[in-house]
Amino acid sequence: NIAYVDSTGRYFLFGKLYDMKAQQDLTANRMEEIQKIDLSRLDLSLAFKRVQGTGSRVLYVFSDPDCPYCKQLEKSLAMLENVTIHTFMMPLASIHPDAHRKAVSVWCAKDRAAAWGDLLLRGKEPKGAACDNPIDKVVALAESMGINGTPTLFSADGRKMAGTRDADAISKWLDGAVATKTANKE
């Protein structure tokens, strides 16, 4: 939360502050800065990767296989051009009791990206399989980073976007990212 205080300390304002002349939410920029993550915390071995076009823009997505908003997001992500998408499967077991099993099945599939697309875009589940998987590690990582809902997206410069958006909005948001490579091994 962000609070504003006057010089005397007597008055506090909690919430968003708008500059009506500039038509700008002054709180939004500060919130974006506060919510940035340190990308070195992301272990890419816990995610599967998809490359669309040149893959020049980078996106990190925490997603639940049974989340209806995540399914909407996948439709938007499929329309993005020139992006590398790292998907961390984060089943929210408290509201989607079967999501963990589905995430494991996707992880254990021969082609994780194809299995994920089949599941979220076409409702086709991969054949049940068991293997060593990082699903519980992803959930623990997300919790340690304060991620408590899906979908949650992060840009190459660590900015956070919660919820689903259309492809155009995501593309514009990604273009605002600093074009940097992370120190993570892919």
Tab-separated table of C-alpha atoms in Angstrom:
chain	number	residue	atom	x	y	z
A	1	ASN	CA	0.000	0.000	0.000
A	2	ILE	CA	1.050	3.547	-0.640
A	3	ALA	CA	0.238	6.393	1.734
A	4	TYR	CA	0.735	10.112	1.343
A	5	VAL	CA	1.374	12.372	4.305
A	6	ASP	CA	1.574	16.119	4.719
A	7	SER	CA	4.707	17.779	6.087
A	8	THR	CA	3.254	17.917	9.616
A	9	GLY	CA	2.442	14.219	9.751
A	10	ARG	CA	-1.114	15.015	10.764
A	11	TYR	CA	-2.875	14.011	7.537
A	12	PHE	CA	-2.547	10.670	5.800
A	13	LEU	CA	-4.107	9.667	2.505
A	14	PHE	CA	-4.319	6.006	1.577
A	15	GLY	CA	-5.156	5.069	-1.993
A	16	LYS	CA	-4.563	6.501	-5.436
A	17	LEU	CA	-3.573	10.069	-6.108
A	18	TYR	CA	-4.491	11.581	-9.493
A	19	ASP	CA	-3.090	14.624	-11.271
A	20	MET	CA	-6.229	15.863	-13.004
A	21	LYS	CA	-4.392	18.388	-15.161
A	22	ALA	CA	-1.972	15.809	-16.548
A	23	GLN	CA	-4.649	13.089	-16.462
A	24	GLN	CA	-2.203	10.762	-14.751
A	25	ASP	CA	-2.445	8.282	-11.896
A	26	LEU	CA	0.548	9.298	-9.773
A	27	THR	CA	0.282	6.190	-7.624
A	28	ALA	CA	0.426	3.732	-10.534
A	29	ASN	CA	4.075	4.410	-11.380
A	30	ARG	CA	5.149	3.959	-7.771
A	31	MET	CA	3.094	0.764	-7.404
A	32	GLU	CA	4.677	-0.634	-10.575
A	33	GLU	CA	8.115	0.066	-9.141
A	34	ILE	CA	7.258	-1.539	-5.782
A	35	GLN	CA	5.854	-4.669	-7.431
A	36	LYS	CA	8.885	-5.317	-9.632
A	37	ILE	CA	10.629	-8.602	-8.979
A	38	ASP	CA	14.240	-9.613	-9.054
A	39	LEU	CA	14.322	-11.916	-12.078
A	40	SER	CA	17.335	-13.771	-10.686
A	41	ARG	CA	14.864	-15.413	-8.279
A	42	LEU	CA	13.179	-17.180	-11.195
A	43	ASP	CA	14.605	-20.635	-11.807
A	44	LEU	CA	13.762	-21.271	-15.458
A	45	SER	CA	14.199	-25.026	-14.971
A	46	LEU	CA	10.830	-24.847	-13.164
A	47	ALA	CA	9.087	-23.523	-16.283
A	48	PHE	CA	8.551	-24.594	-19.864
A	49	LYS	CA	9.402	-22.284	-22.716
A	50	ARG	CA	7.600	-21.281	-25.910
A	51	VAL	CA	9.108	-19.078	-28.592
A	52	GLN	CA	6.886	-17.216	-31.033
A	53	GLY	CA	8.480	-15.400	-33.951
A	54	THR	CA	11.930	-14.077	-33.089
A	55	GLY	CA	11.318	-14.460	-29.356
A	56	SER	CA	12.918	-11.049	-28.798
A	57	ARG	CA	10.550	-10.012	-26.003
A	58	VAL	CA	10.448	-12.042	-22.790
A	59	LEU	CA	7.442	-12.852	-20.639
A	60	TYR	CA	7.201	-14.903	-17.438
A	61	VAL	CA	3.736	-16.277	-16.633
A	62	PHE	CA	2.424	-17.945	-13.466
A	63	SER	CA	-0.673	-19.851	-14.474
A	64	ASP	CA	-3.143	-22.461	-13.194
A	65	PRO	CA	-4.461	-25.147	-15.580
A	66	ASP	CA	-8.011	-24.820	-14.222
A	67	CYS	CA	-8.135	-21.027	-13.973
A	68	PRO	CA	-10.731	-19.572	-16.371
A	69	TYR	CA	-8.785	-16.285	-16.587
A	70	CYS	CA	-5.621	-18.217	-17.468
A	71	LYS	CA	-7.514	-19.854	-20.327
A	72	GLN	CA	-8.527	-16.402	-21.596
A	73	LEU	CA	-4.936	-15.244	-21.253
A	74	GLU	CA	-3.653	-18.173	-23.332
A	75	LYS	CA	-5.819	-17.018	-26.243
A	76	SER	CA	-4.146	-13.607	-26.015
A	77	LEU	CA	-0.656	-15.069	-25.629
A	78	ALA	CA	-1.159	-17.209	-28.754
A	79	MET	CA	-1.644	-13.995	-30.737
A	80	LEU	CA	1.573	-12.319	-29.554
A	81	GLU	CA	4.451	-11.945	-31.962
A	82	ASN	CA	8.175	-12.101	-31.248
A	83	VAL	CA	7.955	-13.298	-27.677
A	84	THR	CA	9.561	-15.965	-25.516
A	85	ILE	CA	7.111	-17.150	-22.875
A	86	HIS	CA	8.278	-18.979	-19.748
A	87	THR	CA	5.263	-20.617	-18.104
A	88	PHE	CA	5.383	-21.577	-14.429
A	89	MET	CA	2.477	-23.874	-13.618
A	90	MET	CA	1.047	-22.760	-10.292
A	91	PRO	CA	-2.055	-24.781	-9.416
A	92	LEU	CA	-4.252	-23.092	-6.832
A	93	ALA	CA	-5.356	-26.263	-5.067
A	94	SER	CA	-7.676	-24.469	-2.640
A	95	ILE	CA	-9.998	-23.390	-5.465
A	96	HIS	CA	-9.031	-25.847	-8.212
A	97	PRO	CA	-8.574	-29.252	-6.539
A	98	ASP	CA	-7.736	-31.083	-9.791
A	99	ALA	CA	-5.260	-28.485	-11.072
A	100	HIS	CA	-2.188	-30.061	-9.456
A	101	ARG	CA	-2.805	-33.379	-11.221
A	102	LYS	CA	-3.279	-31.602	-14.543
A	103	ALA	CA	-0.104	-29.562	-14.070
A	104	VAL	CA	1.873	-32.752	-13.383
A	105	SER	CA	0.409	-34.366	-16.510
A	106	VAL	CA	1.450	-31.376	-18.613
A	107	TRP	CA	4.939	-31.366	-17.116
A	108	CYS	CA	5.345	-35.090	-17.798
A	109	ALA	CA	4.180	-34.819	-21.428
A	110	LYS	CA	6.762	-35.141	-24.209
A	111	ASP	CA	5.952	-31.647	-25.481
A	112	ARG	CA	4.961	-29.504	-22.481
A	113	ALA	CA	4.074	-26.427	-24.508
A	114	ALA	CA	1.808	-28.425	-26.834
A	115	ALA	CA	0.173	-30.232	-23.891
A	116	TRP	CA	-0.431	-26.882	-22.168
A	117	GLY	CA	-1.987	-25.409	-25.300
A	118	ASP	CA	-4.170	-28.467	-25.812
A	119	LEU	CA	-5.381	-28.294	-22.215
A	120	LEU	CA	-6.047	-24.572	-21.911
A	121	LEU	CA	-7.140	-23.746	-25.457
A	122	ARG	CA	-8.888	-26.945	-26.489
A	123	GLY	CA	-9.815	-28.629	-23.189
A	124	LYS	CA	-7.848	-31.751	-24.152
A	125	GLU	CA	-6.010	-33.234	-21.190
A	126	PRO	CA	-2.696	-35.008	-21.659
A	127	LYS	CA	-2.643	-38.670	-20.764
A	128	GLY	CA	-2.140	-39.056	-17.045
A	129	ALA	CA	1.520	-39.509	-16.325
A	130	ALA	CA	3.761	-39.201	-13.337
A	131	CYS	CA	7.371	-38.076	-13.301
A	132	ASP	CA	9.691	-35.952	-11.247
A	133	ASN	CA	8.178	-32.488	-11.501
A	134	PRO	CA	8.693	-29.012	-10.066
A	135	ILE	CA	5.049	-28.134	-9.420
A	136	ASP	CA	5.340	-27.901	-5.631
A	137	LYS	CA	8.578	-25.894	-6.010
A	138	VAL	CA	6.781	-23.440	-8.304
A	139	VAL	CA	3.989	-22.985	-5.761
A	140	ALA	CA	6.564	-22.385	-3.012
A	141	LEU	CA	8.483	-19.935	-5.229
A	142	ALA	CA	5.307	-18.031	-6.050
A	143	GLU	CA	4.326	-17.819	-2.396
A	144	SER	CA	7.810	-16.570	-1.460
A	145	MET	CA	7.458	-13.822	-4.073
A	146	GLY	CA	3.994	-12.763	-2.895
A	147	ILE	CA	2.229	-14.167	-5.962
A	148	ASN	CA	-1.148	-15.337	-4.727
A	149	GLY	CA	-3.291	-15.386	-7.846
A	150	THR	CA	-3.249	-16.432	-11.462
A	151	PRO	CA	-2.554	-15.392	-14.063
A	152	THR	CA	0.387	-13.230	-13.022
A	153	LEU	CA	2.811	-11.972	-15.661
A	154	PHE	CA	6.266	-10.430	-15.380
A	155	SER	CA	8.162	-8.569	-18.077
A	156	ALA	CA	11.888	-8.753	-18.844
A	157	ASP	CA	12.511	-5.806	-16.534
A	158	GLY	CA	10.541	-7.339	-13.661
A	159	ARG	CA	7.296	-5.360	-13.992
A	160	LYS	CA	4.166	-7.179	-12.842
A	161	MET	CA	0.780	-7.491	-14.531
A	162	ALA	CA	-1.940	-9.400	-12.705
A	163	GLY	CA	-4.944	-10.821	-14.511
A	164	THR	CA	-5.739	-11.291	-18.150
A	165	ARG	CA	-5.546	-8.735	-20.955
A	166	ASP	CA	-5.974	-8.813	-24.714
A	167	ALA	CA	-2.955	-9.387	-26.954
A	168	ASP	CA	-2.656	-5.714	-27.896
A	169	ALA	CA	-2.518	-4.567	-24.264
A	170	ILE	CA	0.073	-7.232	-23.394
A	171	SER	CA	2.160	-6.339	-26.429
A	172	LYS	CA	2.180	-2.637	-25.529
A	173	TRP	CA	3.062	-3.509	-21.927
A	174	LEU	CA	5.911	-5.757	-23.105
A	175	ASP	CA	7.229	-3.031	-25.387
A	176	GLY	CA	7.588	-0.872	-22.294
A	177	ALA	CA	10.033	-3.394	-20.860
A	178	VAL	CA	13.738	-2.786	-20.929
A	179	ALA	CA	15.275	-5.123	-23.497
A	180	THR	CA	17.600	-7.008	-21.194
A	181	LYS	CA	18.525	-10.636	-20.850
A	182	THR	CA	18.269	-12.221	-17.448
A	183	ALA	CA	21.118	-13.955	-15.740
A	184	ASN	CA	19.043	-17.133	-15.628
A	185	LYS	CA	20.202	-20.110	-17.642
A	186	GLU	CA	17.691	-21.209	-20.234
